Short mmCIF file of C-alpha atoms in Angstrom, two decimals:
data_model
loop_
_atom_site.label_atom_id
_atom_site.label_comp_id
_atom_site.label_asym_id
_atom_site.label_seq_id
_atom_site.Cartn_x
_atom_site.Cartn_y
_atom_site.Cartn_z
CA MET F 1 47.25 17.46 68.51
CA LYS F 2 44.34 17.75 66.15
CA ARG F 3 44.65 15.92 62.87
CA LEU F 4 44.18 18.40 60.03
CA ILE F 5 41.92 17.82 57.07
CA PRO F 6 43.23 19.01 53.70
CA ASP F 7 41.05 21.67 52.03
CA LEU F 8 40.51 19.42 49.01
CA PRO F 9 37.50 17.47 47.75
CA ILE F 10 39.60 14.32 47.27
CA PHE F 11 41.75 13.32 50.20
CA ARG F 12 45.13 11.70 49.90
CA SER F 13 47.23 10.79 52.89
CA ARG F 14 50.79 12.07 52.95
CA ARG F 15 53.86 10.48 54.51
CA ARG F 16 56.21 12.67 56.43
CA ARG F 17 59.47 12.51 54.57
CA SER F 18 62.87 14.08 54.85
CA ARG F 19 62.98 17.53 53.30
CA CYS F 20 64.65 16.68 49.98
CA ALA F 21 64.05 18.30 46.58
CA GLY F 22 60.93 16.87 44.94
CA THR F 23 61.43 14.94 42.75
CA ALA F 24 27.99 17.04 16.70
CA LEU F 25 22.38 14.93 14.55
CA GLY F 26 20.02 17.29 12.86
CA ALA F 27 18.55 20.67 13.66
CA ALA F 28 16.51 19.19 16.49
CA ALA F 29 18.96 18.25 19.21
CA ALA F 30 18.82 14.87 20.87
CA VAL F 31 18.77 15.39 24.62
CA LEU F 32 20.44 13.06 27.06
CA ALA F 33 19.15 13.65 30.58
CA LEU F 34 21.41 12.42 33.33
CA GLY F 35 19.95 12.26 36.81
CA ALA F 36 21.92 13.96 39.54
CA GLY F 37 20.65 11.91 42.45
CA ALA F 38 23.27 9.16 42.52
CA GLN F 39 25.61 8.86 45.44
CA PRO F 40 28.77 10.93 45.04
CA SER F 41 31.88 8.88 44.35
CA ALA F 42 35.33 9.91 45.45
CA LEU F 43 38.63 9.05 43.87
CA ALA F 44 40.52 6.32 45.66
CA ASP F 45 43.28 7.13 48.12
CA THR F 46 46.25 5.64 46.30
CA SER F 47 49.06 6.75 48.57
CA GLY F 48 48.80 4.00 51.14
CA GLY F 49 50.35 6.35 53.68
CA PRO F 50 49.28 7.34 57.16
CA ALA F 51 46.86 10.11 58.09
CA PRO F 52 47.66 13.73 57.15
CA ARG F 53 50.24 15.59 59.16
CA THR F 54 49.48 17.26 62.47
CA ALA F 55 47.63 20.57 62.46
CA VAL F 56 49.00 23.78 63.84
CA SER F 57 46.91 24.45 66.93
CA ALA F 58 47.16 26.85 69.80
CA ALA F 59 45.97 24.11 72.18
CA PRO F 60 45.41 20.34 72.02
CA ALA F 61 42.13 19.26 70.47
CA ALA F 62 40.29 16.03 69.78
CA PRO F 63 41.28 14.16 66.62
CA ALA F 64 39.22 14.88 63.50
CA ALA F 65 38.76 11.93 61.17
CA PRO F 66 39.31 12.73 57.50
CA GLY F 67 36.68 11.52 55.05
CA PRO F 68 36.53 11.25 51.27
CA GLU F 69 34.86 14.09 49.43
CA ALA F 70 34.37 14.87 45.74
CA ALA F 71 33.15 17.71 43.53
CA GLY F 72 31.47 15.59 40.84
CA THR F 73 31.04 12.15 39.33
CA GLU F 74 31.87 10.27 36.16
CA ARG F 75 29.01 8.84 34.08
CA ALA F 76 29.36 6.35 31.23
CA LEU F 77 27.24 6.90 28.12
CA GLU F 78 27.37 6.26 24.39
CA ARG F 79 26.48 9.07 22.02
CA ARG F 80 27.47 9.16 18.34
CA ILE F 81 27.35 12.03 15.88
CA ALA F 82 27.54 10.96 12.25
CA TYR F 83 27.87 13.05 9.10
CA GLY F 84 24.35 13.89 7.86
CA ALA F 85 22.94 13.71 4.35
CA SER F 86 22.22 17.44 4.34
CA GLY F 87 23.49 20.55 6.03
CA ARG F 88 26.91 21.40 7.33
CA SER F 89 26.50 20.76 11.07
CA TRP F 90 24.97 18.07 13.28
CA ARG F 91 24.69 18.18 17.02
CA THR F 92 23.66 16.50 20.24
CA GLU F 93 22.86 18.08 23.58
CA ILE F 94 24.06 16.45 26.78
CA ARG F 95 22.19 17.47 29.94
CA SER F 96 22.80 16.65 33.57
CA PRO F 97 20.02 18.57 35.37
CA GLY F 98 21.29 20.89 38.08
CA SER F 99 24.93 19.98 37.67
CA SER F 100 27.51 22.72 38.11
CA TYR F 101 29.53 21.65 35.06
CA VAL F 102 29.62 19.08 32.26
CA LYS F 103 32.89 17.77 30.84
CA VAL F 104 32.60 15.61 27.70
CA HIS F 105 34.94 12.71 26.96
CA PHE F 106 35.46 11.55 23.36
CA ALA F 107 36.35 7.94 22.67
CA SER F 108 37.13 8.86 19.08
CA LEU F 109 37.15 11.83 16.74
CA LYS F 110 37.51 10.85 13.07
CA LEU F 111 36.94 13.89 10.89
CA ALA F 112 37.30 14.70 7.19
CA GLY F 113 39.47 17.51 5.92
CA ASP F 114 39.39 20.64 8.09
CA ASP F 115 36.17 19.63 9.85
CA TYR F 116 35.95 20.17 13.59
CA VAL F 117 33.86 19.54 16.68
CA SER F 118 32.74 22.22 19.13
CA VAL F 119 31.65 21.78 22.72
CA SER F 120 29.69 24.78 23.94
CA SER F 121 27.16 26.08 26.41
CA PRO F 122 23.61 26.52 25.01
CA ASP F 123 24.00 30.30 25.00
CA GLY F 124 27.43 30.18 23.36
CA ARG F 125 29.12 31.88 26.28
CA GLU F 126 31.66 29.08 26.40
CA LYS F 127 32.96 27.23 23.36
CA HIS F 128 35.85 24.82 22.87
CA THR F 129 36.91 23.57 19.44
CA TYR F 130 38.63 20.29 18.50
CA TYR F 131 40.17 18.90 15.32
CA ALA F 132 41.39 15.44 14.38
CA ASP F 133 44.91 16.82 14.78
CA PRO F 134 45.44 17.20 18.56
CA ARG F 135 47.92 20.02 17.94
CA ARG F 136 45.08 22.26 16.77
CA GLY F 137 42.13 23.78 18.61
CA SER F 138 41.36 24.14 22.29
CA ASP F 139 43.17 22.50 25.17
CA ARG F 140 42.20 18.96 26.10
CA THR F 141 42.74 16.61 29.04
CA GLU F 142 43.52 12.89 29.33
CA HIS F 143 41.96 10.54 31.87
CA GLY F 144 43.40 7.06 31.41
CA HIS F 145 40.80 6.06 28.81
CA PRO F 146 41.25 5.92 25.02
CA GLY F 147 40.56 9.37 23.55
CA PHE F 148 40.44 12.69 25.39
CA ALA F 149 38.14 15.06 27.24
CA ALA F 150 37.15 18.56 26.20
CA LEU F 151 37.50 21.39 28.64
CA SER F 152 34.46 21.62 30.90
CA ILE F 153 31.34 23.70 30.30
CA ASP F 154 29.93 25.56 33.31
CA GLY F 155 26.28 24.70 33.93
CA ASP F 156 24.29 21.52 33.35
CA THR F 157 24.25 21.36 29.55
CA ALA F 158 26.93 20.87 26.90
CA VAL F 159 26.15 21.11 23.18
CA VAL F 160 28.42 18.94 21.00
CA THR F 161 28.40 19.88 17.30
CA LEU F 162 30.16 18.33 14.31
CA HIS F 163 30.98 21.04 11.75
CA ALA F 164 31.76 20.25 8.10
CA THR F 165 33.81 22.85 6.25
CA ALA F 166 32.78 21.48 2.82
CA ALA F 167 30.15 19.20 1.29
CA ARG F 168 30.64 15.63 2.49
CA GLN F 169 29.50 12.23 1.25
CA ALA F 170 27.78 11.04 4.39
CA GLN F 171 27.27 7.40 3.43
CA ARG F 172 30.86 6.89 2.37
CA LEU F 173 32.17 8.55 5.48
CA GLY F 174 29.82 6.53 7.67
CA ARG F 175 31.03 3.25 6.17
CA ALA F 176 34.59 4.34 6.87
CA GLY F 177 33.85 5.07 10.52
CA TYR F 178 34.00 8.87 10.35
CA GLY F 179 32.20 10.90 12.99
CA VAL F 180 32.27 11.47 16.73
CA VAL F 181 31.88 9.04 19.61
CA VAL F 182 31.24 10.28 23.17
CA ASP F 183 31.69 7.54 25.76
CA ARG F 184 31.41 9.34 29.11
CA ILE F 185 30.98 12.64 30.89
CA TYR F 186 32.12 14.16 34.15
CA ARG F 187 29.45 16.25 35.86
CA GLY F 188 29.66 18.59 38.82
CA PHE F 189 27.50 18.16 41.87
CA ASP F 190 24.15 19.94 42.00
CA ALA F 191 23.33 22.33 44.84
CA ALA F 192 21.98 19.61 47.14
CA GLU F 193 25.00 17.39 46.63
CA GLN F 194 27.37 20.28 47.24
CA GLN F 195 25.57 21.15 50.45
CA ALA F 196 25.82 17.54 51.59
CA GLN F 197 29.58 17.78 51.44
CA ASP F 198 29.45 20.17 54.42
CA ARG F 199 32.77 21.68 53.45
CA LYS F 200 32.41 24.85 55.51
CA ALA F 201 32.44 23.07 58.85
CA ARG F 202 35.99 22.01 58.20
CA SER F 203 38.01 25.20 58.29
CA VAL F 204 35.85 28.29 58.69
CA CYS F 205 37.05 30.05 61.83
CA GLY F 206 33.82 31.23 63.47
CA GLN F 207 31.78 33.40 61.10
CA ASP F 208 32.65 33.09 57.42
CA ALA F 209 34.02 36.50 56.46
CA ARG F 210 34.99 35.66 52.86
CA ARG F 211 33.55 37.84 50.10
CA ASP F 212 33.65 37.87 46.31
CA VAL F 213 36.94 39.37 45.15
CA VAL F 214 35.09 42.13 43.28
CA CYS F 215 33.74 43.40 46.62
CA TYR F 216 37.25 44.66 47.37
CA ARG F 217 38.03 46.26 44.01
CA GLY F 218 37.59 49.75 45.47
CA SER F 219 38.59 49.34 49.12
CA HIS F 220 41.54 46.93 48.65
CA PRO F 221 42.68 47.39 45.04
CA THR F 222 46.02 45.63 45.47
CA GLU F 223 44.53 42.56 47.14
CA TYR F 224 41.89 42.49 44.39
CA ALA F 225 44.54 42.69 41.67
CA ARG F 226 46.72 39.97 43.18
CA GLY F 227 43.75 37.60 43.07
CA GLY F 228 43.85 37.66 39.28
CA ALA F 229 46.73 35.16 39.23
CA VAL F 230 44.64 32.57 41.10
CA ALA F 231 42.78 29.81 39.22
CA ARG F 232 40.34 27.02 40.01
CA GLN F 233 41.70 23.55 39.30
CA LEU F 234 39.44 20.71 38.12
CA LEU F 235 41.23 17.39 38.67
CA ASN F 236 40.13 14.33 36.70
CA GLY F 237 36.68 15.85 36.16
CA ARG F 238 35.73 15.20 39.80
CA GLY F 239 37.61 17.36 42.29
CA HIS F 240 38.49 21.03 42.80
CA CYS F 241 41.53 22.77 44.23
CA THR F 242 43.13 26.19 43.84
CA ALA F 243 46.30 26.95 41.85
CA TRP F 244 48.17 30.15 40.99
CA ARG F 245 50.75 31.56 38.67
CA VAL F 246 54.19 32.30 40.11
CA GLY F 247 57.00 34.47 38.73
CA ASN F 248 57.60 35.93 35.29
CA THR F 249 57.48 32.74 33.21
CA ASN F 250 55.03 29.91 32.60
CA ARG F 251 54.96 28.45 36.09
CA MET F 252 52.08 27.47 38.38
CA VAL F 253 51.86 26.18 41.96
CA THR F 254 49.35 24.06 43.86
CA ASN F 255 49.49 21.34 46.52
CA ASN F 256 51.04 17.94 45.96
CA HIS F 257 47.84 16.41 47.35
CA CYS F 258 45.96 18.23 44.54
CA LEU F 259 48.45 17.38 41.79
CA GLY F 260 50.87 14.60 42.61
CA SER F 261 51.95 13.24 39.24
CA ALA F 262 52.27 13.95 35.52
CA ALA F 263 49.10 11.87 35.02
CA ASP F 264 47.23 14.18 37.42
CA LEU F 265 48.43 17.16 35.41
CA ARG F 266 47.26 15.64 32.10
CA ALA F 267 43.85 15.14 33.74
CA SER F 268 43.60 18.72 35.07
CA GLU F 269 42.25 21.98 33.75
CA PHE F 270 42.69 25.44 35.27
CA GLN F 271 40.06 28.18 35.14
CA PHE F 272 41.28 31.76 35.45
CA ASP F 273 39.02 34.78 36.03
CA TYR F 274 36.26 32.61 37.48
CA GLN F 275 34.84 35.33 39.70
CA CYS F 276 31.62 37.25 40.12
CA ALA F 277 31.06 40.43 38.13
CA THR F 278 29.15 42.09 41.00
CA CYS F 279 29.60 41.85 44.76
CA GLY F 280 27.31 39.10 46.06
CA GLY F 281 25.75 38.78 42.61
CA ASN F 282 26.29 35.04 42.07
CA ASP F 283 27.11 35.93 38.45
CA PRO F 284 30.53 34.43 37.73
CA LYS F 285 32.19 34.83 34.37
CA PRO F 286 33.11 31.66 32.44
CA GLY F 287 36.70 32.78 32.64
CA THR F 288 39.56 31.27 30.66
CA LYS F 289 40.36 27.55 30.88
CA VAL F 290 43.69 25.91 30.06
CA SER F 291 45.16 22.45 30.52
CA GLY F 292 48.37 21.33 32.17
CA ALA F 293 51.65 21.07 30.29
CA ASP F 294 54.90 20.18 32.09
CA PHE F 295 55.17 18.56 35.52
CA ILE F 296 58.30 20.23 36.87
CA ARG F 297 58.82 19.51 40.56
CA THR F 298 56.90 18.23 43.57
CA SER F 299 57.28 17.39 47.24
CA SER F 300 54.83 15.46 49.39
CA ALA F 301 56.65 16.57 52.55
CA LEU F 302 56.16 20.27 51.76
CA ASP F 303 52.92 19.55 49.86
CA TYR F 304 53.63 21.58 46.71
CA THR F 305 53.80 20.96 42.98
CA LEU F 306 55.33 23.26 40.38
CA PHE F 307 54.08 22.92 36.79
CA SER F 308 53.32 24.81 33.57
CA VAL F 309 50.16 25.16 31.47
CA ASN F 310 49.24 25.08 27.81
CA SER F 311 47.92 28.20 26.05
CA PHE F 312 50.00 30.35 28.37
CA ASP F 313 49.45 33.52 26.32
CA SER F 314 45.71 33.34 27.08
CA ILE F 315 46.29 33.71 30.83
CA ARG F 316 49.21 36.16 30.95
CA SER F 317 46.91 39.17 31.38
CA PHE F 318 45.62 37.88 34.73
CA GLY F 319 48.93 38.64 36.36
CA THR F 320 51.28 36.67 38.53
CA LEU F 321 52.46 36.34 42.13
CA TYR F 322 55.91 36.43 43.66
CA LEU F 323 57.33 34.64 46.67
CA ASP F 324 58.35 36.39 49.89
CA ALA F 325 60.97 33.85 50.97
CA ARG F 326 61.20 34.64 54.67
CA THR F 327 59.88 33.43 57.98
CA PRO F 328 56.32 34.65 58.71
CA GLN F 329 55.97 36.93 61.71
CA ALA F 330 53.33 36.38 64.38
CA GLY F 331 50.66 39.07 64.14
CA GLU F 332 51.46 40.22 60.61
CA ARG F 333 48.46 40.84 58.36
CA ILE F 334 47.73 38.31 55.60
CA TYR F 335 45.00 37.55 53.05
CA ILE F 336 44.01 34.51 50.97
CA PRO F 337 42.36 34.44 47.52
CA GLY F 338 40.93 31.08 46.49
CA HIS F 339 38.12 28.81 45.34
CA GLY F 340 36.81 27.33 48.57
CA ASP F 341 33.71 25.13 48.13
CA ALA F 342 34.59 25.21 44.39
CA LYS F 343 32.84 28.59 44.22
CA ALA F 344 33.76 31.68 42.26
CA LYS F 345 36.90 33.28 43.66
CA ARG F 346 36.64 34.88 47.08
CA LEU F 347 39.04 36.83 49.25
CA SER F 348 39.63 36.12 52.91
CA ILE F 349 40.80 39.44 54.36
CA TYR F 350 38.93 39.58 57.69
CA GLU F 351 38.70 36.92 60.38
CA GLU F 352 35.10 37.26 61.56
CA SER F 353 33.26 40.06 59.75
CA ASP F 354 33.91 42.55 56.99
CA GLY F 355 35.66 45.56 58.46
CA GLY F 356 36.56 43.76 61.69
CA ALA F 357 39.84 42.21 62.73
CA THR F 358 42.03 41.42 59.75
CA CYS F 359 43.54 38.01 59.08
CA LYS F 360 46.98 37.55 60.61
CA ILE F 361 49.61 34.96 61.33
CA ASP F 362 48.76 33.28 64.64
CA VAL F 363 51.48 30.62 64.81
CA ALA F 364 54.56 31.81 62.95
CA VAL F 365 56.47 28.53 62.83
CA ARG F 366 55.45 24.96 63.62
CA GLY F 367 57.79 22.63 61.79
CA GLU F 368 57.56 23.49 58.11
CA ASP F 369 54.19 25.20 58.56
CA THR F 370 52.55 28.43 59.69
CA GLY F 371 49.05 28.90 61.16
CA TYR F 372 46.29 31.49 60.77
CA ARG F 373 42.55 31.94 61.25
CA CYS F 374 41.72 33.23 57.77
CA ASP F 375 38.61 31.36 56.56
CA THR F 376 39.08 28.52 54.08
CA SER F 377 37.13 25.41 53.05
CA GLY F 378 37.17 22.44 50.69
CA GLY F 379 38.66 23.55 47.37
CA ASN F 380 40.99 26.12 48.98
CA SER F 381 43.90 23.67 48.99
CA GLY F 382 46.73 25.22 47.01
CA SER F 383 45.70 28.81 47.73
CA PRO F 384 48.43 31.41 48.20
CA VAL F 385 48.72 33.09 51.59
CA LEU F 386 49.95 36.64 50.96
CA ALA F 387 51.65 39.04 53.33
CA ALA F 388 49.88 42.41 53.32
CA SER F 389 53.22 44.18 53.79
CA SER F 390 54.69 42.96 50.49
CA HIS F 391 51.67 41.50 48.68
CA LYS F 392 53.82 38.46 48.02
CA VAL F 393 53.23 34.83 48.98
CA ILE F 394 54.55 33.72 52.38
CA ALA F 395 52.74 30.36 52.65
CA LEU F 396 51.02 27.70 50.56
CA HIS F 397 47.67 26.81 52.14
CA TRP F 398 47.09 23.07 52.45
CA GLY F 399 44.55 22.38 55.16
CA GLY F 400 41.99 23.45 57.72
CA GLY F 401 42.00 23.08 61.49
CA CYS F 402 39.37 25.63 62.48
CA PRO F 403 37.26 26.24 64.43
CA SER F 404 39.22 24.70 67.33
CA GLY F 405 42.72 25.19 65.93
CA THR F 406 44.15 27.18 63.06
CA ASN F 407 44.24 26.77 59.33
CA ILE F 408 47.62 25.92 57.97
CA GLY F 409 50.07 26.41 55.12
CA THR F 410 53.61 25.40 54.25
CA ARG F 411 56.08 28.24 54.79
CA ILE F 412 56.96 29.40 51.27
CA GLN F 413 60.63 29.97 52.07
CA LEU F 414 61.04 26.18 52.27
CA VAL F 415 59.34 25.72 48.90
CA TYR F 416 61.47 28.48 47.40
CA ASP F 417 64.62 26.71 48.49
CA GLN F 418 63.64 23.80 46.21
CA ILE F 419 62.22 25.68 43.21
CA ARG F 420 64.39 28.80 43.03
CA GLY F 421 66.18 27.46 39.94
CA ASP F 422 62.87 26.75 38.18
CA ILE F 423 61.20 30.16 38.52
CA ASP F 424 61.95 33.84 37.86
CA ASN F 425 60.94 35.43 41.15
CA ASN F 426 62.20 38.94 40.29
CA GLY F 427 59.23 41.22 40.66
#
């Protein structure tokens, strides 16, 4: 049988286990230019387990060797923002030419009174705010270093600004160590680096029929609406997956190989509404970003993790998904919303071309999995597979076996058996 490659930029091997419940400077900004030409670095495979589980395939195929893949890199730097002798704000601009995102890590944030730091895009489209008190301001992530990271900024430039809410004695504050210290950034691959990852070859079944979700707003309004509950995950500043809201409460689902521990959750952010405004327009919105909260349940055997997020009220309006806890039927129509190739959200509704044969279940049951030829690619791991008959989730996508086999997801009924007490699936 063909070995399947997870649709994830950072690979982790998984052991087959028994099916048990899972356990801111002056007016002129200082510019830091960071070259994007360095070799991509992937996170280490820490599982120590064997190769990923066997793919669902209609016929035997040659083995496919998994390889490490990432969505960005971490860069060390030292940048300080001190209180100035005049004015009420001081800033620095951090640039990584061509990068798809910049995520700023603060070694320390020592601020006077109600002062705060903002991290924003140059045009102000995105802005995150931080105070000395971590209970205030925007969500933040933790990465195993002293301090914290701000939520990412889409694009290659982040503007970090220290704002004073009253007149400050700069010299006294400087002697006392007040101000901001940035010690590293995480930056997303540029276009050339992303292309070098060659994600599409992994699990696109023939011609890539995926389209921006907005393309289906008129023709498939329900499929379009269900995609609202789907978010792009950024793990540890360097890898992308897909996650989605489930049920009526603050609950989210993704793969265990995308989010395997509470530390992974603290290092993750989730971007809702990251989708193009026009069909084929390459004009994604910045969306709404939140961080992870509670790590609730996981299983490496079924490759799922259930968790909650911070700032839940900010993402409620994007909707939710429900589980169709039954056995998939061969030939039934399905569709998959997700963030393959770390791109703005796309829908996989057709197998080969828009308006052609629709996606369907090809192999109803193979162990705990189900197989289909809906197009996916790196970053799609964790995507929901929805039944067109109910518009509910029947599988959790975890890997790609196309073009010679099928793509594959865990049958959601098995996941539901383990998480039914943790979610409100009445909808």
